[in-house]
Coordinates of C-alpha atoms in Angstrom, one line a residue:
Chain A
D1 CA 51.7 27.8 -119.5
T2 CA 48.3 27.1 -121.4
G3 CA 45.5 26.5 -119.4
V4 CA 42.8 23.9 -119.4
S5 CA 41.0 23.5 -122.5
Q6 CA 37.9 21.9 -123.2
D7 CA 36.2 20.5 -126.6
P8 CA 33.6 21.2 -127.9
R9 CA 32.5 24.3 -126.1
H10 CA 28.7 23.7 -126.8
K11 CA 27.0 20.6 -127.8
I12 CA 23.3 20.1 -128.9
T13 CA 21.9 16.8 -129.2
K14 CA 18.9 14.8 -128.8
R15 CA 17.5 12.4 -126.4
G16 CA 18.8 9.1 -126.4
Q17 CA 22.1 10.2 -128.3
N18 CA 25.5 9.3 -127.0
V19 CA 28.0 12.4 -126.4
T20 CA 31.6 12.5 -125.7
F21 CA 33.4 15.5 -124.3
R22 CA 37.6 16.0 -124.2
C23 CA 39.5 17.8 -121.6
D24 CA 43.1 19.0 -122.0
P25 CA 44.6 19.4 -118.2
I26 CA 47.5 22.0 -118.0
S27 CA 50.7 20.0 -118.7
E28 CA 52.5 18.3 -116.1
H29 CA 49.2 18.4 -114.0
N30 CA 48.8 15.2 -112.5
R31 CA 45.0 15.4 -111.6
L32 CA 42.2 15.8 -113.7
Y33 CA 38.4 16.6 -112.4
W34 CA 35.0 16.7 -114.1
Y35 CA 32.1 18.9 -112.3
R36 CA 28.7 19.6 -113.4
Q37 CA 27.0 22.9 -113.2
T38 CA 23.4 23.4 -113.7
L39 CA 22.0 27.2 -114.2
G40 CA 22.2 29.2 -111.2
Q41 CA 24.2 26.6 -109.1
G42 CA 27.6 26.0 -108.0
P43 CA 29.4 23.1 -109.7
E44 CA 29.2 19.3 -108.6
F45 CA 31.8 17.0 -108.5
L46 CA 31.3 14.0 -110.7
T47 CA 34.9 12.2 -110.7
Y48 CA 38.7 12.6 -110.7
F49 CA 41.9 10.9 -111.9
Q50 CA 45.1 10.9 -110.8
N51 CA 47.1 10.2 -113.8
E52 CA 45.4 7.4 -115.7
A53 CA 43.5 5.9 -112.5
Q54 CA 40.3 7.0 -111.7
L55 CA 40.2 7.6 -108.0
E56 CA 36.9 8.4 -106.8
K57 CA 33.5 8.7 -108.6
S58 CA 30.5 10.6 -107.0
R59 CA 26.9 9.1 -107.1
L60 CA 25.8 11.9 -109.4
L61 CA 27.8 9.8 -112.2
S62 CA 25.4 7.0 -113.2
D63 CA 25.9 4.0 -115.3
R64 CA 25.3 6.4 -118.1
F65 CA 28.5 8.2 -117.9
S66 CA 32.3 7.0 -118.3
A67 CA 35.3 9.0 -117.9
E68 CA 38.7 8.0 -118.9
R69 CA 42.2 9.5 -118.9
P70 CA 44.0 6.5 -121.0
K71 CA 47.6 8.1 -120.8
G72 CA 47.2 10.4 -118.1
S73 CA 47.1 13.5 -120.0
F74 CA 43.8 14.3 -121.5
S75 CA 40.2 12.8 -120.5
T76 CA 37.1 12.1 -122.2
L77 CA 33.8 12.2 -120.5
E78 CA 31.4 10.1 -122.1
I79 CA 27.2 10.1 -121.8
Q80 CA 25.2 7.4 -122.9
R81 CA 21.5 7.5 -123.9
T82 CA 21.3 11.3 -122.9
E83 CA 18.6 12.5 -121.2
Q84 CA 17.0 16.2 -120.7
G85 CA 18.2 16.2 -117.0
D86 CA 21.9 15.6 -118.7
S87 CA 21.9 19.4 -119.9
A88 CA 24.2 21.4 -118.0
M89 CA 27.5 23.0 -118.4
Y90 CA 30.4 20.2 -117.7
L91 CA 33.7 21.6 -116.4
C92 CA 37.0 20.2 -116.2
A93 CA 39.7 21.3 -113.7
S94 CA 43.4 20.2 -113.3
S95 CA 46.0 20.5 -110.2
L96 CA 49.5 19.3 -109.4
R97 CA 49.2 17.3 -106.2
R98 CA 52.6 17.2 -104.4
D99 CA 52.2 16.8 -100.8
R100 CA 50.1 18.1 -97.9
G101 CA 47.4 18.6 -100.5
T102 CA 48.0 22.0 -101.4
D103 CA 47.1 21.8 -104.9
T104 CA 45.0 24.5 -106.4
Q105 CA 42.1 23.2 -109.4
Y106 CA 42.0 25.3 -112.5
F107 CA 39.2 24.9 -114.2
G108 CA 38.5 24.9 -118.1
P109 CA 35.9 27.0 -120.0
G110 CA 33.4 24.3 -119.9
T111 CA 31.2 22.5 -122.5
R112 CA 27.5 23.4 -122.3
L113 CA 25.3 20.4 -123.3
T114 CA 21.9 21.0 -124.3
V115 CA 19.6 17.6 -124.6
L116 CA 16.6 18.2 -127.0
Chain B
A1 CA 29.0 15.4 -95.2
Q2 CA 30.5 18.8 -96.0
T3 CA 28.1 21.7 -97.3
V4 CA 28.8 25.4 -98.3
T5 CA 26.5 27.9 -97.7
Q6 CA 26.2 31.5 -99.3
S7 CA 23.4 32.9 -98.3
Q8 CA 23.4 35.9 -100.4
P9 CA 22.3 35.4 -103.9
E10 CA 22.7 38.5 -105.4
M11 CA 24.8 41.9 -104.0
S12 CA 25.6 44.9 -105.6
V13 CA 28.5 47.6 -104.9
Q14 CA 29.2 51.0 -106.2
E15 CA 32.2 51.2 -108.2
A16 CA 35.2 52.1 -106.1
E17 CA 33.3 51.0 -102.7
T18 CA 33.9 48.0 -100.5
V19 CA 31.9 44.8 -100.4
T20 CA 31.5 41.7 -98.6
L21 CA 30.3 38.5 -99.7
S22 CA 29.4 35.6 -97.1
C23 CA 30.2 32.2 -96.7
T24 CA 29.6 29.4 -93.9
Y25 CA 30.4 26.2 -94.4
D26 CA 29.9 22.7 -92.1
T27 CA 32.6 20.5 -91.5
S28 CA 33.9 17.6 -89.3
E29 CA 37.5 17.9 -90.3
S30 CA 40.4 19.9 -88.8
D31 CA 42.6 20.4 -91.8
Y32 CA 40.9 22.2 -94.8
Y33 CA 41.1 24.6 -97.6
L34 CA 38.8 27.5 -98.8
F35 CA 38.7 29.0 -101.5
W36 CA 36.9 32.0 -103.5
Y37 CA 36.4 31.5 -107.0
K38 CA 35.1 33.8 -109.6
Q39 CA 33.1 32.9 -112.8
P40 CA 32.5 35.9 -114.8
P41 CA 29.3 35.5 -117.7
S42 CA 30.1 33.0 -119.9
R43 CA 33.8 32.8 -119.0
Q44 CA 35.8 30.1 -117.0
M45 CA 36.1 30.0 -113.3
I46 CA 39.1 31.6 -112.1
L47 CA 40.7 31.5 -108.6
V48 CA 40.6 34.5 -106.3
I49 CA 41.6 33.5 -102.9
R50 CA 42.8 30.8 -100.9
Q51 CA 43.2 30.0 -97.1
E52 CA 44.4 27.1 -95.4
A53 CA 42.4 26.0 -92.4
Y54 CA 45.8 25.8 -89.9
K55 CA 47.0 29.4 -91.0
Q56 CA 45.3 32.0 -88.6
Q57 CA 46.4 34.6 -90.8
N58 CA 43.7 35.7 -93.0
A59 CA 44.5 35.4 -97.0
T60 CA 45.1 38.6 -99.1
E61 CA 45.4 39.3 -102.6
N62 CA 45.6 42.8 -103.9
R63 CA 42.0 44.3 -103.6
F64 CA 40.6 40.9 -102.1
S65 CA 40.8 39.7 -98.7
V66 CA 39.0 37.3 -96.3
N67 CA 37.7 37.1 -92.8
F68 CA 38.3 33.5 -91.7
Q69 CA 36.7 32.5 -88.7
K70 CA 37.7 28.9 -88.2
A71 CA 35.4 28.4 -84.8
A72 CA 32.4 29.8 -86.4
K73 CA 32.9 28.3 -89.7
S74 CA 32.9 31.5 -91.7
F75 CA 34.5 32.6 -94.5
S76 CA 33.7 35.7 -96.0
L77 CA 35.4 37.9 -98.7
K78 CA 35.9 41.3 -98.8
I79 CA 36.4 43.1 -102.2
S80 CA 37.9 46.9 -101.9
D81 CA 38.0 49.5 -104.3
S82 CA 35.6 47.6 -106.5
Q83 CA 35.9 47.8 -110.0
L84 CA 33.5 46.7 -113.1
G85 CA 35.6 43.7 -113.8
D86 CA 34.6 42.4 -110.7
A87 CA 31.1 41.9 -111.8
A88 CA 30.9 38.1 -111.8
M89 CA 29.1 35.1 -109.7
Y90 CA 31.4 34.2 -106.9
F91 CA 31.9 30.7 -105.3
C92 CA 32.8 29.9 -102.2
A93 CA 34.5 26.3 -101.9
Y94 CA 35.9 23.8 -99.6
R95 CA 38.3 20.9 -99.7
K96 CA 39.5 18.7 -97.1
T97 CA 43.3 18.7 -97.0
S98 CA 43.3 15.1 -97.9
G99 CA 40.9 15.0 -100.2
S100 CA 40.3 15.7 -103.9
R101 CA 36.9 17.1 -104.4
L102 CA 35.7 20.7 -104.0
T103 CA 32.2 21.4 -102.6
F104 CA 31.0 24.7 -103.7
G105 CA 28.4 26.6 -102.2
E106 CA 25.3 28.1 -104.1
G107 CA 27.1 31.2 -105.4
T108 CA 26.7 35.0 -105.1
Q109 CA 25.9 37.2 -108.4
L110 CA 27.8 40.5 -108.0
T111 CA 26.6 43.8 -109.5
V112 CA 28.9 46.7 -109.8
N113 CA 27.5 49.8 -110.6
P114 CA 29.3 52.5 -112.3

């Protein structure tokens, strides 16, 4: 069973450019999550999907951020008009939610974004 | 809103010794999960152990065990027989049972000295 994968692992971009990250969850996992982690801090929740439906978005997810999971499998996170404050590690996690919320989230290696 | 606090930014332990990492949380929920995740340098976050709030018995996973005090809202992690590979950032996390998002603490950087 392969784990969660993310691409690219590193991204350097100039302020104002758009970037897109991809996450491939563990196969058969119906939930997919995005978190952001800045240096020396714990991850902060951004959004999550159950299958293809985006069910919750954090206030951290400004209008410049958009996430999709078109077929309920992989997901993309796009940041438009990047700002230096967007520099962070973007983590993806997936889980299999059945009943009683017993699922555990498994994390990918992350995409480190640096905005110059 | 739920909060998770780890009051020890850094901890160190000698190889083969035991160390305890602290975590407190605040919630009005009665049904929730608590987790400890480990994040080695430049590597992905790995689940160490999970505790269900409705279970009174403390969870254990090999050398890792927790001390869950629900009334005190405390959830500490004990690592026995510490190994060099245990060196990492450790995060305590909370999720209400009906919820989705994990709420993380600030992390504790654990150093294991040979």
